Amino acid sequence: MGPDLTVSVLSHRTSLPAPMFSRNDVSIWSILKKCIGMELSKIAMPVILNEPLSFLQRLTEYMEHTYLIHQANTTTDSMERMKCVAAFAVSAVASQWERTGKPFNPLLGETYELIREDLGFRWMSEQVSHHPPVSAFHAEGLQEDFLFHGSIYPKLKFWGKSVEAEPKGIISLELPKYNEAYTWTNPTCCVHNIIVGQLWIEQYGNVEVINHKTGERCSLIFKPCGLFGKELHKVEGYILDKSKKKLCAIYGKWTECLYTVDADTFDAHKKSDKKNSEEKKSNMQTSVDEEPEEMPLPDGDTVQVIPGSELIWRIAPRPDNSAEFYAFSTFAMQLNELEEGMKGVLPPTDCRLRPDIRHMEKGDIDSASAEKKRVEEKQRLSRKNRSKSTEEWKTRWFHQGTNPHNKAQDWLYSNSYWDRNYSLLPDIY
């Protein structure tokens, strides 16, 4: 396995070296007015709008609730496994909550690895394409008890008041013990009030988790917030068997928790809920298309628990200092930590060695900005040089191929990363 980078749990840091800067003096409008309807991956944003993580590190936050995968492995009932996997799919996007900073765009060839013995996994990822930007990742259980892999192409669009990120790409989870594979795609994420007012985040769209062995699926709807904010952050849906019969319902909020309950009980509850709200609403007519101006305020502990429900996931609370540090979770605070023992072992392409992100987390915005310009210019120059010669860019740890479970185009892991032979890697920083 080569030298090991695992650190004892006790020594992970609990804050960043410096708190974040206020973004209040930055006119985002002056930057964005040129880009309405354009794709944002081609536009250079000022570094003050970023958070000090690369998108490859941000993706690693999928793994924060890995215990749900371990939990799936402990049950012999495929419906119970589907509950855990569906909860994992929702928990994987929970770290987006209040994260209004933009991660740094990875450079072509950039990589990131994380080994967490306490959580039972190791992860590696690579930026495999620059236009369009595609990030491929591969994680495995340390007991060889699961594989989790995929590739994400975050399509960003600016709509005047909001920025929408549609994460195209497939995510696969394999559980060898049951010879099962699950696939799904992530919901769309939207940051509102880009120009004025308080930034706030919602996720919406359909997420379908499919068990390719049993034909069972979990169909979830991440609900858009609606005009009065009643639906904000809500997720609901059903686990269906292969003939589409409802086996149970799942409901909750991606920012908080998920419950499962009998499907008939859930439907009866929704019906009476709808009746009540229609009576309230009969006097209030408004246009449906308006976007709420202010972030809708959640009403207290916001998930109404239906009698007979079972809790399947609750989010780990953010640390008290989270607001000072880009709304990071404890897990996110640790992602860019560079331990002494890592230096000779990490490949030179690892995000932890990227100078602009390192300067930013130390609070040195000017150096971060200068370094970001420098590394991006270096990337442009090497692309220009490649186009003059016949040399093609070669990805190191992934290759294009067909996803074995749903036959879609995917990036597949080439297996050799952990051999720790990094002699021929490009100099990207």
Short mmCIF file of C-alpha atoms in Angstrom, two decimals:
data_model
loop_
_atom_site.label_atom_id
_atom_site.label_comp_id
_atom_site.label_asym_id
_atom_site.label_seq_id
_atom_site.Cartn_x
_atom_site.Cartn_y
_atom_site.Cartn_z
CA MET A 1 0.00 0.00 0.00
CA GLY A 2 2.97 2.34 0.19
CA PRO A 3 3.53 4.85 3.00
CA ASP A 4 0.42 5.64 4.97
CA LEU A 5 -0.97 9.14 5.43
CA THR A 6 -3.50 8.38 8.12
CA VAL A 7 -3.43 10.64 11.14
CA SER A 8 -4.86 9.75 14.51
CA VAL A 9 -8.33 11.20 14.97
CA LEU A 10 -7.26 13.37 17.86
CA SER A 11 -4.88 15.45 15.80
CA HIS A 12 -7.29 16.79 13.12
CA ARG A 13 -7.58 20.58 13.24
CA THR A 14 -10.82 22.22 14.35
CA SER A 15 -10.43 25.61 12.65
CA LEU A 16 -8.62 27.24 9.71
CA PRO A 17 -5.46 29.34 10.23
CA ALA A 18 -7.42 32.59 9.67
CA PRO A 19 -11.10 33.61 9.68
CA MET A 20 -12.75 34.62 6.40
CA PHE A 21 -12.88 38.18 5.01
CA SER A 22 -16.12 40.10 4.76
CA ARG A 23 -17.48 39.97 1.22
CA ASN A 24 -19.61 43.06 1.77
CA ASP A 25 -17.36 45.44 -0.13
CA VAL A 26 -17.28 43.32 -3.28
CA SER A 27 -19.70 44.24 -6.03
CA ILE A 28 -20.56 40.88 -7.52
CA TRP A 29 -22.83 42.68 -9.97
CA SER A 30 -19.93 44.50 -11.62
CA ILE A 31 -18.43 41.09 -12.45
CA LEU A 32 -21.58 39.21 -13.33
CA LYS A 33 -23.56 41.70 -15.42
CA LYS A 34 -21.44 40.65 -18.42
CA CYS A 35 -22.40 37.00 -18.02
CA ILE A 36 -26.19 36.64 -17.93
CA GLY A 37 -27.16 33.27 -19.41
CA MET A 38 -23.49 32.30 -19.91
CA GLU A 39 -21.71 29.33 -18.48
CA LEU A 40 -19.60 30.49 -15.56
CA SER A 41 -16.76 27.97 -15.83
CA LYS A 42 -15.19 30.24 -18.47
CA ILE A 43 -15.23 33.42 -16.37
CA ALA A 44 -12.47 34.41 -13.94
CA MET A 45 -14.03 35.32 -10.59
CA PRO A 46 -12.22 37.37 -7.94
CA VAL A 47 -10.75 35.18 -5.22
CA ILE A 48 -12.74 36.91 -2.44
CA LEU A 49 -15.84 35.03 -3.66
CA ASN A 50 -14.09 31.68 -3.11
CA GLU A 51 -13.74 29.38 -0.14
CA PRO A 52 -10.26 27.93 0.51
CA LEU A 53 -10.95 24.48 -0.97
CA SER A 54 -10.68 23.07 -4.47
CA PHE A 55 -13.82 21.55 -6.01
CA LEU A 56 -12.03 18.17 -5.68
CA GLN A 57 -11.92 18.68 -1.90
CA ARG A 58 -15.52 19.86 -1.85
CA LEU A 59 -16.54 16.61 -3.59
CA THR A 60 -14.81 14.63 -0.83
CA GLU A 61 -17.51 15.93 1.53
CA TYR A 62 -19.75 13.24 0.03
CA MET A 63 -17.92 10.96 2.49
CA GLU A 64 -18.78 12.77 5.72
CA HIS A 65 -21.59 10.32 6.57
CA THR A 66 -19.83 7.13 5.41
CA TYR A 67 -21.29 5.34 8.46
CA LEU A 68 -24.51 5.01 6.41
CA ILE A 69 -22.67 2.76 3.91
CA HIS A 70 -21.32 0.65 6.78
CA GLN A 71 -24.86 0.48 8.16
CA ALA A 72 -26.20 -0.73 4.78
CA ASN A 73 -23.64 -3.54 4.89
CA THR A 74 -24.95 -4.81 8.23
CA THR A 75 -28.50 -5.59 7.09
CA THR A 76 -29.61 -8.59 5.00
CA ASP A 77 -32.88 -6.92 3.90
CA SER A 78 -32.49 -5.10 0.56
CA MET A 79 -35.16 -2.52 1.45
CA GLU A 80 -33.29 -1.64 4.66
CA ARG A 81 -30.09 -1.29 2.61
CA MET A 82 -31.89 1.01 0.18
CA LYS A 83 -32.96 3.23 3.11
CA CYS A 84 -29.31 3.61 4.14
CA VAL A 85 -28.08 4.22 0.58
CA ALA A 86 -30.82 6.80 -0.09
CA ALA A 87 -29.92 8.54 3.18
CA PHE A 88 -26.26 8.51 2.09
CA ALA A 89 -27.22 10.08 -1.28
CA VAL A 90 -29.06 12.90 0.55
CA SER A 91 -26.36 13.33 3.23
CA ALA A 92 -23.75 13.66 0.47
CA VAL A 93 -25.21 17.03 -0.57
CA ALA A 94 -26.03 18.25 2.95
CA SER A 95 -22.69 20.02 3.27
CA GLN A 96 -23.90 22.57 0.65
CA TRP A 97 -26.12 24.19 3.29
CA GLU A 98 -25.08 27.86 3.78
CA ARG A 99 -21.89 27.26 1.74
CA THR A 100 -22.07 30.37 -0.43
CA GLY A 101 -18.31 30.53 -1.16
CA LYS A 102 -17.26 29.13 -4.51
CA PRO A 103 -14.66 26.33 -4.44
CA PHE A 104 -11.55 26.92 -6.60
CA ASN A 105 -11.79 25.44 -10.10
CA PRO A 106 -9.37 22.49 -10.18
CA LEU A 107 -6.48 22.71 -12.64
CA LEU A 108 -6.20 19.98 -15.26
CA GLY A 109 -4.31 17.08 -13.65
CA GLU A 110 -4.95 18.29 -10.08
CA THR A 111 -5.55 15.44 -7.61
CA TYR A 112 -6.78 15.00 -4.05
CA GLU A 113 -6.58 12.07 -1.67
CA LEU A 114 -7.95 11.43 1.80
CA ILE A 115 -7.47 8.44 4.07
CA ARG A 116 -9.70 8.28 7.14
CA GLU A 117 -9.23 5.15 9.20
CA ASP A 118 -11.74 6.43 11.75
CA LEU A 119 -14.42 6.54 9.02
CA GLY A 120 -13.16 3.42 7.21
CA PHE A 121 -12.34 4.72 3.72
CA ARG A 122 -9.70 6.08 1.38
CA TRP A 123 -10.53 8.45 -1.48
CA MET A 124 -8.73 9.84 -4.51
CA SER A 125 -9.86 12.19 -7.26
CA GLU A 126 -8.43 13.78 -10.39
CA GLN A 127 -9.45 16.70 -12.62
CA VAL A 128 -9.71 14.75 -15.87
CA SER A 129 -10.92 17.52 -18.19
CA HIS A 130 -10.75 21.32 -18.17
CA HIS A 131 -13.29 22.33 -20.86
CA PRO A 132 -15.78 21.06 -19.86
CA PRO A 133 -14.57 20.80 -16.23
CA VAL A 134 -14.90 17.15 -15.15
CA SER A 135 -13.80 15.73 -11.79
CA ALA A 136 -13.52 11.94 -11.37
CA PHE A 137 -13.37 10.24 -7.96
CA HIS A 138 -12.93 6.76 -6.54
CA ALA A 139 -13.30 5.75 -2.88
CA GLU A 140 -13.01 2.34 -1.28
CA GLY A 141 -13.77 0.88 2.12
CA LEU A 142 -10.61 0.01 4.05
CA GLN A 143 -12.09 -3.45 4.71
CA GLU A 144 -12.80 -3.79 0.95
CA ASP A 145 -16.46 -3.55 1.96
CA PHE A 146 -17.58 -0.92 -0.60
CA LEU A 147 -16.60 1.04 -3.73
CA PHE A 148 -17.96 4.53 -4.35
CA HIS A 149 -17.06 6.26 -7.60
CA GLY A 150 -18.22 8.71 -10.23
CA SER A 151 -17.50 11.78 -12.32
CA ILE A 152 -19.10 15.20 -11.95
CA TYR A 153 -19.36 18.03 -14.45
CA PRO A 154 -20.86 21.01 -12.57
CA LYS A 155 -22.71 23.09 -15.17
CA LEU A 156 -23.02 26.62 -13.76
CA LYS A 157 -25.52 29.11 -15.15
CA PHE A 158 -26.19 32.69 -14.07
CA TRP A 159 -29.84 33.78 -14.16
CA GLY A 160 -29.72 37.44 -13.09
CA LYS A 161 -30.51 36.97 -9.40
CA SER A 162 -29.19 33.48 -8.88
CA VAL A 163 -26.48 31.02 -9.93
CA GLU A 164 -27.58 27.48 -10.67
CA ALA A 165 -25.19 24.51 -10.56
CA GLU A 166 -26.41 21.37 -12.27
CA PRO A 167 -24.07 18.51 -11.34
CA LYS A 168 -24.11 16.36 -14.45
CA GLY A 169 -22.56 12.92 -14.05
CA ILE A 170 -23.21 9.55 -12.44
CA ILE A 171 -22.51 8.31 -8.95
CA SER A 172 -22.13 4.57 -8.24
CA LEU A 173 -21.94 2.65 -4.99
CA GLU A 174 -21.02 -1.05 -4.95
CA LEU A 175 -21.50 -3.40 -2.00
CA PRO A 176 -19.49 -6.57 -2.81
CA LYS A 177 -20.94 -8.49 0.16
CA TYR A 178 -24.36 -8.48 -1.56
CA ASN A 179 -23.00 -8.21 -5.12
CA GLU A 180 -25.09 -5.04 -5.46
CA ALA A 181 -24.57 -1.77 -7.35
CA TYR A 182 -26.56 1.43 -6.85
CA THR A 183 -26.42 4.49 -9.12
CA TRP A 184 -27.89 7.99 -8.88
CA THR A 185 -27.35 11.63 -9.93
CA ASN A 186 -27.34 14.68 -7.65
CA PRO A 187 -29.97 17.44 -7.44
CA THR A 188 -29.44 20.95 -8.86
CA CYS A 189 -28.02 23.49 -6.40
CA CYS A 190 -28.96 27.19 -6.60
CA VAL A 191 -27.43 30.21 -4.82
CA HIS A 192 -29.99 33.05 -4.55
CA ASN A 193 -29.59 36.83 -4.09
CA ILE A 194 -26.25 36.99 -5.86
CA ILE A 195 -26.58 40.74 -6.40
CA VAL A 196 -28.18 42.12 -3.24
CA GLY A 197 -29.60 40.74 -0.04
CA GLN A 198 -28.57 37.68 1.86
CA LEU A 199 -27.19 34.78 -0.15
CA TRP A 200 -29.13 31.56 0.43
CA ILE A 201 -29.03 28.09 -1.05
CA GLU A 202 -31.62 25.62 -2.21
CA GLN A 203 -31.39 22.26 -3.98
CA TYR A 204 -34.11 20.88 -6.20
CA GLY A 205 -34.81 18.16 -8.73
CA ASN A 206 -35.44 14.43 -8.84
CA VAL A 207 -32.92 11.93 -7.53
CA GLU A 208 -33.47 8.28 -8.34
CA VAL A 209 -31.34 5.70 -6.56
CA ILE A 210 -31.47 2.38 -8.43
CA ASN A 211 -30.45 -1.03 -7.08
CA HIS A 212 -29.35 -2.72 -10.31
CA LYS A 213 -29.51 -6.21 -8.82
CA THR A 214 -33.02 -6.22 -7.28
CA GLY A 215 -34.65 -3.57 -9.49
CA GLU A 216 -35.72 -1.66 -6.37
CA ARG A 217 -35.45 2.11 -6.61
CA CYS A 218 -35.81 5.08 -4.33
CA SER A 219 -37.45 8.03 -6.11
CA LEU A 220 -36.80 11.26 -4.21
CA ILE A 221 -37.92 14.82 -4.96
CA PHE A 222 -35.82 17.69 -3.62
CA LYS A 223 -38.52 20.36 -3.56
CA PRO A 224 -38.06 23.92 -4.75
CA CYS A 225 -38.81 26.38 -2.00
CA GLY A 226 -42.13 27.77 -3.29
CA LEU A 227 -43.34 31.33 -2.76
CA PHE A 228 -43.86 31.29 0.99
CA GLY A 229 -40.87 29.09 1.75
CA LYS A 230 -43.09 26.28 2.97
CA GLU A 231 -41.23 23.64 0.99
CA LEU A 232 -37.70 24.94 1.63
CA HIS A 233 -35.10 22.12 1.84
CA LYS A 234 -37.81 19.41 1.81
CA VAL A 235 -37.03 15.98 0.40
CA GLU A 236 -39.62 13.26 -0.02
CA GLY A 237 -40.28 10.12 -2.03
CA TYR A 238 -40.77 6.38 -1.98
CA ILE A 239 -38.84 3.15 -2.15
CA LEU A 240 -40.45 1.07 -4.93
CA ASP A 241 -40.02 -2.59 -5.80
CA LYS A 242 -39.24 -3.65 -9.36
CA SER A 243 -42.94 -3.60 -10.33
CA LYS A 244 -43.13 0.00 -8.96
CA LYS A 245 -45.18 -0.94 -5.89
CA LYS A 246 -44.51 1.46 -2.98
CA LEU A 247 -42.59 -0.31 -0.20
CA CYS A 248 -42.24 2.70 2.12
CA ALA A 249 -41.98 6.50 2.13
CA ILE A 250 -38.95 8.66 2.94
CA TYR A 251 -39.24 12.32 3.97
CA GLY A 252 -37.30 15.07 5.72
CA LYS A 253 -34.97 17.95 4.89
CA TRP A 254 -31.53 17.68 3.30
CA THR A 255 -30.32 20.28 5.82
CA GLU A 256 -31.48 18.29 8.86
CA CYS A 257 -32.70 14.71 8.85
CA LEU A 258 -34.57 11.95 7.04
CA TYR A 259 -37.32 9.65 8.27
CA THR A 260 -38.94 6.58 6.79
CA VAL A 261 -42.57 5.57 7.34
CA ASP A 262 -45.23 3.26 5.90
CA ALA A 263 -46.33 4.55 2.45
CA ASP A 264 -50.10 4.56 3.22
CA THR A 265 -49.54 6.50 6.46
CA PHE A 266 -47.44 9.03 4.53
CA ASP A 267 -50.05 9.46 1.78
CA ALA A 268 -52.85 9.95 4.32
CA HIS A 269 -50.74 12.56 6.15
CA LYS A 270 -50.00 14.44 2.90
CA LYS A 271 -53.67 14.46 1.98
CA SER A 272 -54.77 16.01 5.26
CA ASP A 273 -51.83 18.44 5.15
CA LYS A 274 -52.85 19.56 1.66
CA LYS A 275 -56.48 20.05 2.72
CA ASN A 276 -55.40 22.26 5.64
CA SER A 277 -53.10 24.41 3.55
CA GLU A 278 -55.70 24.85 0.79
CA GLU A 279 -58.19 26.17 3.31
CA LYS A 280 -55.56 28.66 4.55
CA LYS A 281 -54.57 29.65 1.05
CA SER A 282 -57.97 30.19 -0.53
CA ASN A 283 -57.73 33.95 0.14
CA MET A 284 -54.09 34.39 -0.89
CA GLN A 285 -53.54 34.49 -4.65
CA THR A 286 -50.08 35.36 -5.98
CA SER A 287 -48.06 34.78 -9.12
CA VAL A 288 -46.31 31.44 -8.98
CA ASP A 289 -43.18 32.36 -10.87
CA GLU A 290 -41.80 34.91 -8.47
CA GLU A 291 -38.59 34.08 -6.73
CA PRO A 292 -38.71 34.75 -2.98
CA GLU A 293 -36.63 37.85 -2.29
CA GLU A 294 -35.43 36.98 1.17
CA MET A 295 -34.38 33.59 2.37
CA PRO A 296 -37.56 31.97 3.72
CA LEU A 297 -37.22 31.38 7.44
CA PRO A 298 -37.70 27.81 8.59
CA ASP A 299 -40.50 27.40 11.10
CA GLY A 300 -38.82 26.03 14.24
CA ASP A 301 -37.60 22.43 14.15
CA THR A 302 -38.94 22.11 10.72
CA VAL A 303 -39.58 18.47 9.99
CA GLN A 304 -43.01 17.46 11.17
CA VAL A 305 -42.60 13.85 12.30
CA ILE A 306 -45.42 11.54 11.23
CA PRO A 307 -46.38 9.02 13.97
CA GLY A 308 -44.77 5.62 13.36
CA SER A 309 -41.70 7.09 11.58
CA GLU A 310 -38.14 5.85 12.01
CA LEU A 311 -35.17 8.25 11.86
CA ILE A 312 -32.59 7.11 9.29
CA TRP A 313 -30.18 10.08 9.23
CA ARG A 314 -29.51 13.28 11.14
CA ILE A 315 -26.91 15.83 10.05
CA ALA A 316 -23.84 16.32 12.27
CA PRO A 317 -24.19 19.82 13.78
CA ARG A 318 -21.85 22.51 12.44
CA PRO A 319 -19.19 23.63 14.90
CA ASP A 320 -19.71 26.90 16.82
CA ASN A 321 -16.99 28.67 14.80
CA SER A 322 -18.45 27.61 11.43
CA ALA A 323 -19.73 31.09 10.45
CA GLU A 324 -16.23 32.58 10.82
CA PHE A 325 -14.81 29.87 8.55
CA TYR A 326 -16.93 29.86 5.37
CA ALA A 327 -19.77 27.83 7.01
CA PHE A 328 -17.48 24.77 6.99
CA SER A 329 -18.44 21.60 8.83
CA THR A 330 -15.81 20.03 11.09
CA PHE A 331 -15.07 17.55 8.28
CA ALA A 332 -14.52 20.40 5.76
CA MET A 333 -12.11 22.22 8.13
CA GLN A 334 -9.80 19.18 7.95
CA LEU A 335 -9.68 18.71 4.18
CA ASN A 336 -6.84 21.10 3.36
CA GLU A 337 -4.75 20.25 6.42
CA LEU A 338 -1.13 19.53 5.44
CA GLU A 339 0.47 17.32 8.05
CA GLU A 340 4.25 17.01 8.40
CA GLY A 341 4.31 13.37 7.33
CA MET A 342 2.42 14.06 4.10
CA LYS A 343 5.03 16.11 2.31
CA GLY A 344 7.22 13.39 0.82
CA VAL A 345 4.29 11.06 0.20
CA LEU A 346 1.62 13.11 -1.58
CA PRO A 347 1.88 13.50 -5.34
CA PRO A 348 2.97 17.02 -6.38
CA THR A 349 -0.50 17.50 -7.95
CA ASP A 350 -2.42 17.24 -4.62
CA CYS A 351 -4.66 20.26 -3.83
CA ARG A 352 -3.02 20.66 -0.42
CA LEU A 353 0.11 21.85 -2.26
CA ARG A 354 -1.77 24.41 -4.36
CA PRO A 355 -0.44 27.86 -3.38
CA ASP A 356 -3.50 30.08 -4.01
CA ILE A 357 -5.76 27.97 -1.78
CA ARG A 358 -3.05 27.78 0.91
CA HIS A 359 -2.67 31.61 0.93
CA MET A 360 -6.42 32.07 1.12
CA GLU A 361 -6.90 29.82 4.11
CA LYS A 362 -4.16 31.83 5.86
CA GLY A 363 -6.13 35.02 5.17
CA ASP A 364 -3.68 36.49 2.63
CA ILE A 365 -6.13 37.49 -0.12
CA ASP A 366 -3.62 39.48 -2.21
CA SER A 367 -1.15 36.59 -2.49
CA ALA A 368 -4.03 34.17 -3.11
CA SER A 369 -5.25 36.35 -5.96
CA ALA A 370 -1.77 36.73 -7.50
CA GLU A 371 -1.09 32.96 -7.25
CA LYS A 372 -4.51 32.09 -8.73
CA LYS A 373 -3.71 34.28 -11.75
CA ARG A 374 -0.25 32.71 -12.03
CA VAL A 375 -1.34 29.05 -11.93
CA GLU A 376 -4.24 29.70 -14.33
CA GLU A 377 -1.86 31.47 -16.74
CA LYS A 378 0.57 28.53 -16.44
CA GLN A 379 -2.29 26.17 -17.34
CA ARG A 380 -3.24 28.29 -20.40
CA LEU A 381 0.35 28.37 -21.57
CA SER A 382 0.84 24.61 -21.33
CA ARG A 383 -2.43 24.06 -23.22
CA LYS A 384 -1.20 26.44 -25.92
CA ASN A 385 2.12 24.57 -26.14
CA ARG A 386 0.30 21.24 -26.42
CA SER A 387 -1.86 22.54 -29.25
CA LYS A 388 1.28 23.56 -31.17
CA SER A 389 2.77 20.09 -30.89
CA THR A 390 0.93 16.81 -31.45
CA GLU A 391 1.08 16.06 -27.73
CA GLU A 392 -2.27 15.15 -26.18
CA TRP A 393 -3.14 15.53 -22.50
CA LYS A 394 -3.18 12.14 -20.77
CA THR A 395 -5.17 11.58 -17.59
CA ARG A 396 -3.13 9.68 -14.99
CA TRP A 397 -5.54 7.78 -12.73
CA PHE A 398 -8.79 7.48 -14.71
CA HIS A 399 -9.76 6.51 -18.26
CA GLN A 400 -12.96 7.07 -20.21
CA GLY A 401 -15.25 4.08 -20.46
CA THR A 402 -18.77 2.78 -19.95
CA ASN A 403 -20.34 2.63 -16.50
CA PRO A 404 -20.83 -1.13 -15.99
CA HIS A 405 -24.20 -0.67 -14.27
CA ASN A 406 -26.17 1.72 -16.46
CA LYS A 407 -24.01 1.76 -19.60
CA ALA A 408 -23.56 5.56 -19.57
CA GLN A 409 -20.27 7.30 -20.51
CA ASP A 410 -18.14 7.55 -17.34
CA TRP A 411 -14.58 7.93 -16.08
CA LEU A 412 -13.27 4.68 -14.59
CA TYR A 413 -10.46 4.34 -12.06
CA SER A 414 -7.23 2.83 -13.45
CA ASN A 415 -6.18 1.28 -10.10
CA SER A 416 -2.55 2.36 -9.69
CA TYR A 417 -2.77 5.55 -7.60
CA TRP A 418 -1.99 3.97 -4.23
CA ASP A 419 1.23 2.35 -5.55
CA ARG A 420 2.74 5.80 -4.83
CA ASN A 421 4.76 6.05 -8.03
CA TYR A 422 4.46 9.75 -8.90
CA SER A 423 7.64 10.31 -10.89
CA LEU A 424 6.05 11.31 -14.21
CA LEU A 425 3.38 13.73 -12.99
CA PRO A 426 3.01 17.18 -14.59
CA ASP A 427 4.17 20.34 -12.83
CA ILE A 428 0.87 22.24 -12.55
CA TYR A 429 1.51 24.63 -9.65
#
